[in-house]
Tab-separated table of C-alpha atoms in Angstrom:
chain	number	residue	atom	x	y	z
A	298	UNK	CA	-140.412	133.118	-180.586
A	299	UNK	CA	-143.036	131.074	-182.812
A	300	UNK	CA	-145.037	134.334	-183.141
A	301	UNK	CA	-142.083	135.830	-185.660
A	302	UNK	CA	-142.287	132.575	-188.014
A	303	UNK	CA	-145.525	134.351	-189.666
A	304	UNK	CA	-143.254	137.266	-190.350
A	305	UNK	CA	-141.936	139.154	-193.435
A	306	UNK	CA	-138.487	140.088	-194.778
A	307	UNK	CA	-138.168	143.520	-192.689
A	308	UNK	CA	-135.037	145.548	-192.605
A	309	UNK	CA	-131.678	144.119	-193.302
A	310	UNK	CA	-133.636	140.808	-194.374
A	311	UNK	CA	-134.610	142.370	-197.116
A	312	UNK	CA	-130.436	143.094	-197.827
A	313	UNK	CA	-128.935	139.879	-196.697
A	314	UNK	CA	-131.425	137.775	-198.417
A	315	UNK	CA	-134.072	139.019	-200.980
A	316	UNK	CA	-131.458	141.693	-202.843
A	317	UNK	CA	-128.633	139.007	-201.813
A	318	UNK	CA	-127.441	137.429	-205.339
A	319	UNK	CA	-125.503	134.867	-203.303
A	320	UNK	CA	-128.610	133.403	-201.806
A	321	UNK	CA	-130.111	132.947	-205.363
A	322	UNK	CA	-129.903	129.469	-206.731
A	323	UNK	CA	-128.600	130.135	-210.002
A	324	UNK	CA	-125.387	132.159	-208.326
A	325	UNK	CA	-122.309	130.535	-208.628
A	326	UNK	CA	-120.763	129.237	-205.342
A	327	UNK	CA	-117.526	130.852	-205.675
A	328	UNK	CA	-119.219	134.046	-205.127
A	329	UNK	CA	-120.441	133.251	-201.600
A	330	UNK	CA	-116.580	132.623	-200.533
A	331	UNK	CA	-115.742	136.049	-202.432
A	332	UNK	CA	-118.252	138.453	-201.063
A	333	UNK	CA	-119.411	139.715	-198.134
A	334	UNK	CA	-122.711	139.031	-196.080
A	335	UNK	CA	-124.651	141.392	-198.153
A	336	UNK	CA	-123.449	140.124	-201.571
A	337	UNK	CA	-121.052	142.412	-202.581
A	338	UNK	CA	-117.160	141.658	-203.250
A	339	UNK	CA	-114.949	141.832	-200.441
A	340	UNK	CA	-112.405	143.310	-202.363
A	341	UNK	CA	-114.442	146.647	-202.883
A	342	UNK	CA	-114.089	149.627	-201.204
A	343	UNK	CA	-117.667	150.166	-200.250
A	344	UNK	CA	-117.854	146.559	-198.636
A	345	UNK	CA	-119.400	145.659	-195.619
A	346	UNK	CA	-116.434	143.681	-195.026
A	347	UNK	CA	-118.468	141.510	-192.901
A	348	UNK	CA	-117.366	137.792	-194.327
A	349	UNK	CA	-119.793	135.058	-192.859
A	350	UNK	CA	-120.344	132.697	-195.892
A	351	UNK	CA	-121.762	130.016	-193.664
A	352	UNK	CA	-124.501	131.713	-192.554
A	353	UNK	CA	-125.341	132.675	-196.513
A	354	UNK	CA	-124.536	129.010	-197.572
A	355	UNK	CA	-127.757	128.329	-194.626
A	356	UNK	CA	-129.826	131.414	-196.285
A	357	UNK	CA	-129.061	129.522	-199.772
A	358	UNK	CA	-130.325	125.963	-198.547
A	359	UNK	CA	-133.960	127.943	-198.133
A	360	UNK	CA	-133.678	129.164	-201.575
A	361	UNK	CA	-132.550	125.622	-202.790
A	362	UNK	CA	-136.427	124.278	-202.022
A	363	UNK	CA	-138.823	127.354	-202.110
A	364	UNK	CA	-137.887	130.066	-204.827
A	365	UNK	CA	-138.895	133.172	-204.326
A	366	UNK	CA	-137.663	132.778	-200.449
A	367	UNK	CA	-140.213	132.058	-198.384
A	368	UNK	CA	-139.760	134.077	-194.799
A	369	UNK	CA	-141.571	131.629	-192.860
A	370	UNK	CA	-139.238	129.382	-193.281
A	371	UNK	CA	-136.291	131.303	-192.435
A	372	UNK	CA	-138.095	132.355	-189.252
A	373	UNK	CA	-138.820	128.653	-188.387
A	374	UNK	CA	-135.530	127.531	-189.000
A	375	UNK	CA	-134.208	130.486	-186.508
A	376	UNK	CA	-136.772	129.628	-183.686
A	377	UNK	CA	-135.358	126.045	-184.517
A	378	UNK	CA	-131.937	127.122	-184.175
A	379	UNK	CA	-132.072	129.065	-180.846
A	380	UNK	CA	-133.708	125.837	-179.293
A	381	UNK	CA	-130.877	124.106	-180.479
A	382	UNK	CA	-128.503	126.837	-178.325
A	383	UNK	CA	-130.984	126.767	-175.426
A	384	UNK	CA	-130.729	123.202	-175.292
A	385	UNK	CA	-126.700	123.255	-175.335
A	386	UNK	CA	-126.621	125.781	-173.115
A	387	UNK	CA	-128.351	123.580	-170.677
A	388	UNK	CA	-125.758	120.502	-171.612
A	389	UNK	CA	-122.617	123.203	-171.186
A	390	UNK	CA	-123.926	123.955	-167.690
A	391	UNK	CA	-124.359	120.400	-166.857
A	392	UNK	CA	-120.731	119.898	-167.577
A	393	UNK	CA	-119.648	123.310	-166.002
A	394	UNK	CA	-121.105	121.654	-161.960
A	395	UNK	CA	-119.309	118.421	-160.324
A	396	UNK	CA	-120.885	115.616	-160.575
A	397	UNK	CA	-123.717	114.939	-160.668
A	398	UNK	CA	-124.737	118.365	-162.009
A	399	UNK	CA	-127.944	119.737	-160.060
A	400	UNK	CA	-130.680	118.805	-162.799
A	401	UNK	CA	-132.871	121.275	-161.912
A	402	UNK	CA	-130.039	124.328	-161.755
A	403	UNK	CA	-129.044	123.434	-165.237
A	404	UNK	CA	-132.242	123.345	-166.834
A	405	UNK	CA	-132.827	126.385	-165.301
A	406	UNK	CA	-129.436	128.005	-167.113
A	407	UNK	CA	-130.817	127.003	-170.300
A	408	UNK	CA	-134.231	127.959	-169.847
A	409	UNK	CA	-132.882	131.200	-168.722
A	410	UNK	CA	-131.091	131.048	-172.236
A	411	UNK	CA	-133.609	130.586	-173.921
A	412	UNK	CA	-136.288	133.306	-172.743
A	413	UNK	CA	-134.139	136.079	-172.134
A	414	UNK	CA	-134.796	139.006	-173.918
A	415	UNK	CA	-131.858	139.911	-175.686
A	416	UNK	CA	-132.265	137.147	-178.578
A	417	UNK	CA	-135.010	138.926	-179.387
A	418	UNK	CA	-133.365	140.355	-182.577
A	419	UNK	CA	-130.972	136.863	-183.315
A	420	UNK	CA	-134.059	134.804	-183.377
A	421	UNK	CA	-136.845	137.011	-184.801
A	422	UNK	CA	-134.604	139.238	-187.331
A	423	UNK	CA	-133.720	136.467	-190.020
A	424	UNK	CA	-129.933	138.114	-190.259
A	425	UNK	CA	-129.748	137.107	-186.526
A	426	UNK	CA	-129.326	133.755	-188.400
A	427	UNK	CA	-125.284	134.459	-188.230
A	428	UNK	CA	-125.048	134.964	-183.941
A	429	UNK	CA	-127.174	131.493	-183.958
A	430	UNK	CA	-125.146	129.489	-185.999
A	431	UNK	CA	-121.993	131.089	-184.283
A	432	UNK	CA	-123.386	130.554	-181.060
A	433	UNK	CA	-123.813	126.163	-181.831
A	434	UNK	CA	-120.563	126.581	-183.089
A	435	UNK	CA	-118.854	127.879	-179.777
A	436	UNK	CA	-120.798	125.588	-178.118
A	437	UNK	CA	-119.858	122.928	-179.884
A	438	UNK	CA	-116.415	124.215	-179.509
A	439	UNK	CA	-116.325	124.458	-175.925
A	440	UNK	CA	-117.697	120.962	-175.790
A	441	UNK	CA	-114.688	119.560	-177.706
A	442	UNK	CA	-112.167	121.970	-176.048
A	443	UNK	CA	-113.464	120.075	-172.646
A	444	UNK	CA	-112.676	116.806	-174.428
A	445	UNK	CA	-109.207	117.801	-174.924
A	446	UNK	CA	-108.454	119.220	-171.840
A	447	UNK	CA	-109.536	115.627	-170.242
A	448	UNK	CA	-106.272	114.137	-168.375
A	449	UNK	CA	-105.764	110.366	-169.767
A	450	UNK	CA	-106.650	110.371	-172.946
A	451	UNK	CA	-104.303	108.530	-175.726
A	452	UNK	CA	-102.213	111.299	-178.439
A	453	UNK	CA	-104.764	109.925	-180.850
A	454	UNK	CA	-107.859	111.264	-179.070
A	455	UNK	CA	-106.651	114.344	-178.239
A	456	UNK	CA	-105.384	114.831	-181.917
A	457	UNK	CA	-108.616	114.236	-182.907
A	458	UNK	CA	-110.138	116.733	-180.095
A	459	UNK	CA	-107.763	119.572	-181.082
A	460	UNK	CA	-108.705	119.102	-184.589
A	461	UNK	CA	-112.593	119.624	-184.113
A	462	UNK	CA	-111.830	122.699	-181.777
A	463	UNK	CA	-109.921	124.261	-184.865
A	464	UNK	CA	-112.553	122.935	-187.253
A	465	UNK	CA	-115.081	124.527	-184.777
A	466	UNK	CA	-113.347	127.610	-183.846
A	467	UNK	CA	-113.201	128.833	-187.521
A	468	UNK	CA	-116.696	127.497	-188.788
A	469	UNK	CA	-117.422	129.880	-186.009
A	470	UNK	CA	-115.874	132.744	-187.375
A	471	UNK	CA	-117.867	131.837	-191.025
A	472	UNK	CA	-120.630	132.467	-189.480
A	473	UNK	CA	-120.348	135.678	-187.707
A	474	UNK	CA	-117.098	137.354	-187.193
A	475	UNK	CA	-117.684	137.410	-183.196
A	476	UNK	CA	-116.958	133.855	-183.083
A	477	UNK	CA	-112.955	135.135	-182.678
A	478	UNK	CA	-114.053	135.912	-178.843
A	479	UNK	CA	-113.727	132.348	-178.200
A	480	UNK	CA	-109.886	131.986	-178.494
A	481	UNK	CA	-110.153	134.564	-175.500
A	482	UNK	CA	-113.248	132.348	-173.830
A	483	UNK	CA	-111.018	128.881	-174.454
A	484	UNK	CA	-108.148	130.609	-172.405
A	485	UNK	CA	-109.780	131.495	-169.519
């Protein structure tokens, strides 16, 4: 995926980030909790209605150090970001075998991950920003949803474990709607 970071804004890039007045520094904040992914008000009738502010608050970090938006950074950080994934994908199959988990069969899951082709458009299309950052998310999730369903642990702990898979499950769903799925991954 390095070969996209020399990219352009193509497509709905050009939308969700260039024409976006929610990625532009001198936007309030307010707005980005108001509107939808392509900057306009929720509330309209011609929205998107597609709410992911996370994912714009990411797109308005870029704009916070290189103004105009610079697309080679937003490609980098995406190649970045699905290596991330990759890389927990390989730790979530790890914890998915007994004991000790086959090194080579879980490298292989994330490798797999990480190479197949249909992250072609999350990675390389700069929008594709929102199923990456969803993705960690679940991850992340899932991680902490293990943690709770541990046997033995004090009230504390597991307190503390449900509260990060709430605080994960809906960070998920600021970044990409799809991230509801995983209240139906979690319960199977």
């Amino acid at each position: 995926y390095l070969n996209s970071v020399p990219c352009a804004f193509v497509f709905d890039d050009k939308l969700a980030i260039v024409n976006n007045p929610d990625v532009d520094p001198s936007a309030t904040w307010s707005s980005i909790f108001s509107n939808d992914f392509w900057g306009k008000p929720v509330v309209e009738f011609d929205s998107h209605k597609s709410y992911r502010p996370l994912t714009i608050l990411s797109f308005r970090a870029h704009t916070l150090f290189a103004n105009p938006p610079d697309p080679a950074a937003f490609h980098a950080a995406n190649v970045i970001l699905h290596a991330a994934a990759s890389a927990a994908v390989t730790v979530l199959a790890a914890s998915m075998w007994p004991p000790p988990a086959p090194r080579q069969q879980t490298l292989l899951a994330g490798l797999l991950f990480a190479v197949h082709p249909v992250h072609v458009e999350a990675v390389t299309g700069i929008v594709g920003r929102a199923e990456l950052l969803c993705a960690l998310c679940c991850f992340a999730t899932a991680a902490a949803y293990e943690r709770l369903a541990a046997l033995g642990q004090p009230p504390f702990a597991r307190l503390a474990w449900a509260a990060c898979v709430f605080v994960g499950f809906f960070m998920a769903v600021l970044c990409k709607e799809t991230g509801v799925t995983l209240l139906g991954v979690l319960g199977a």
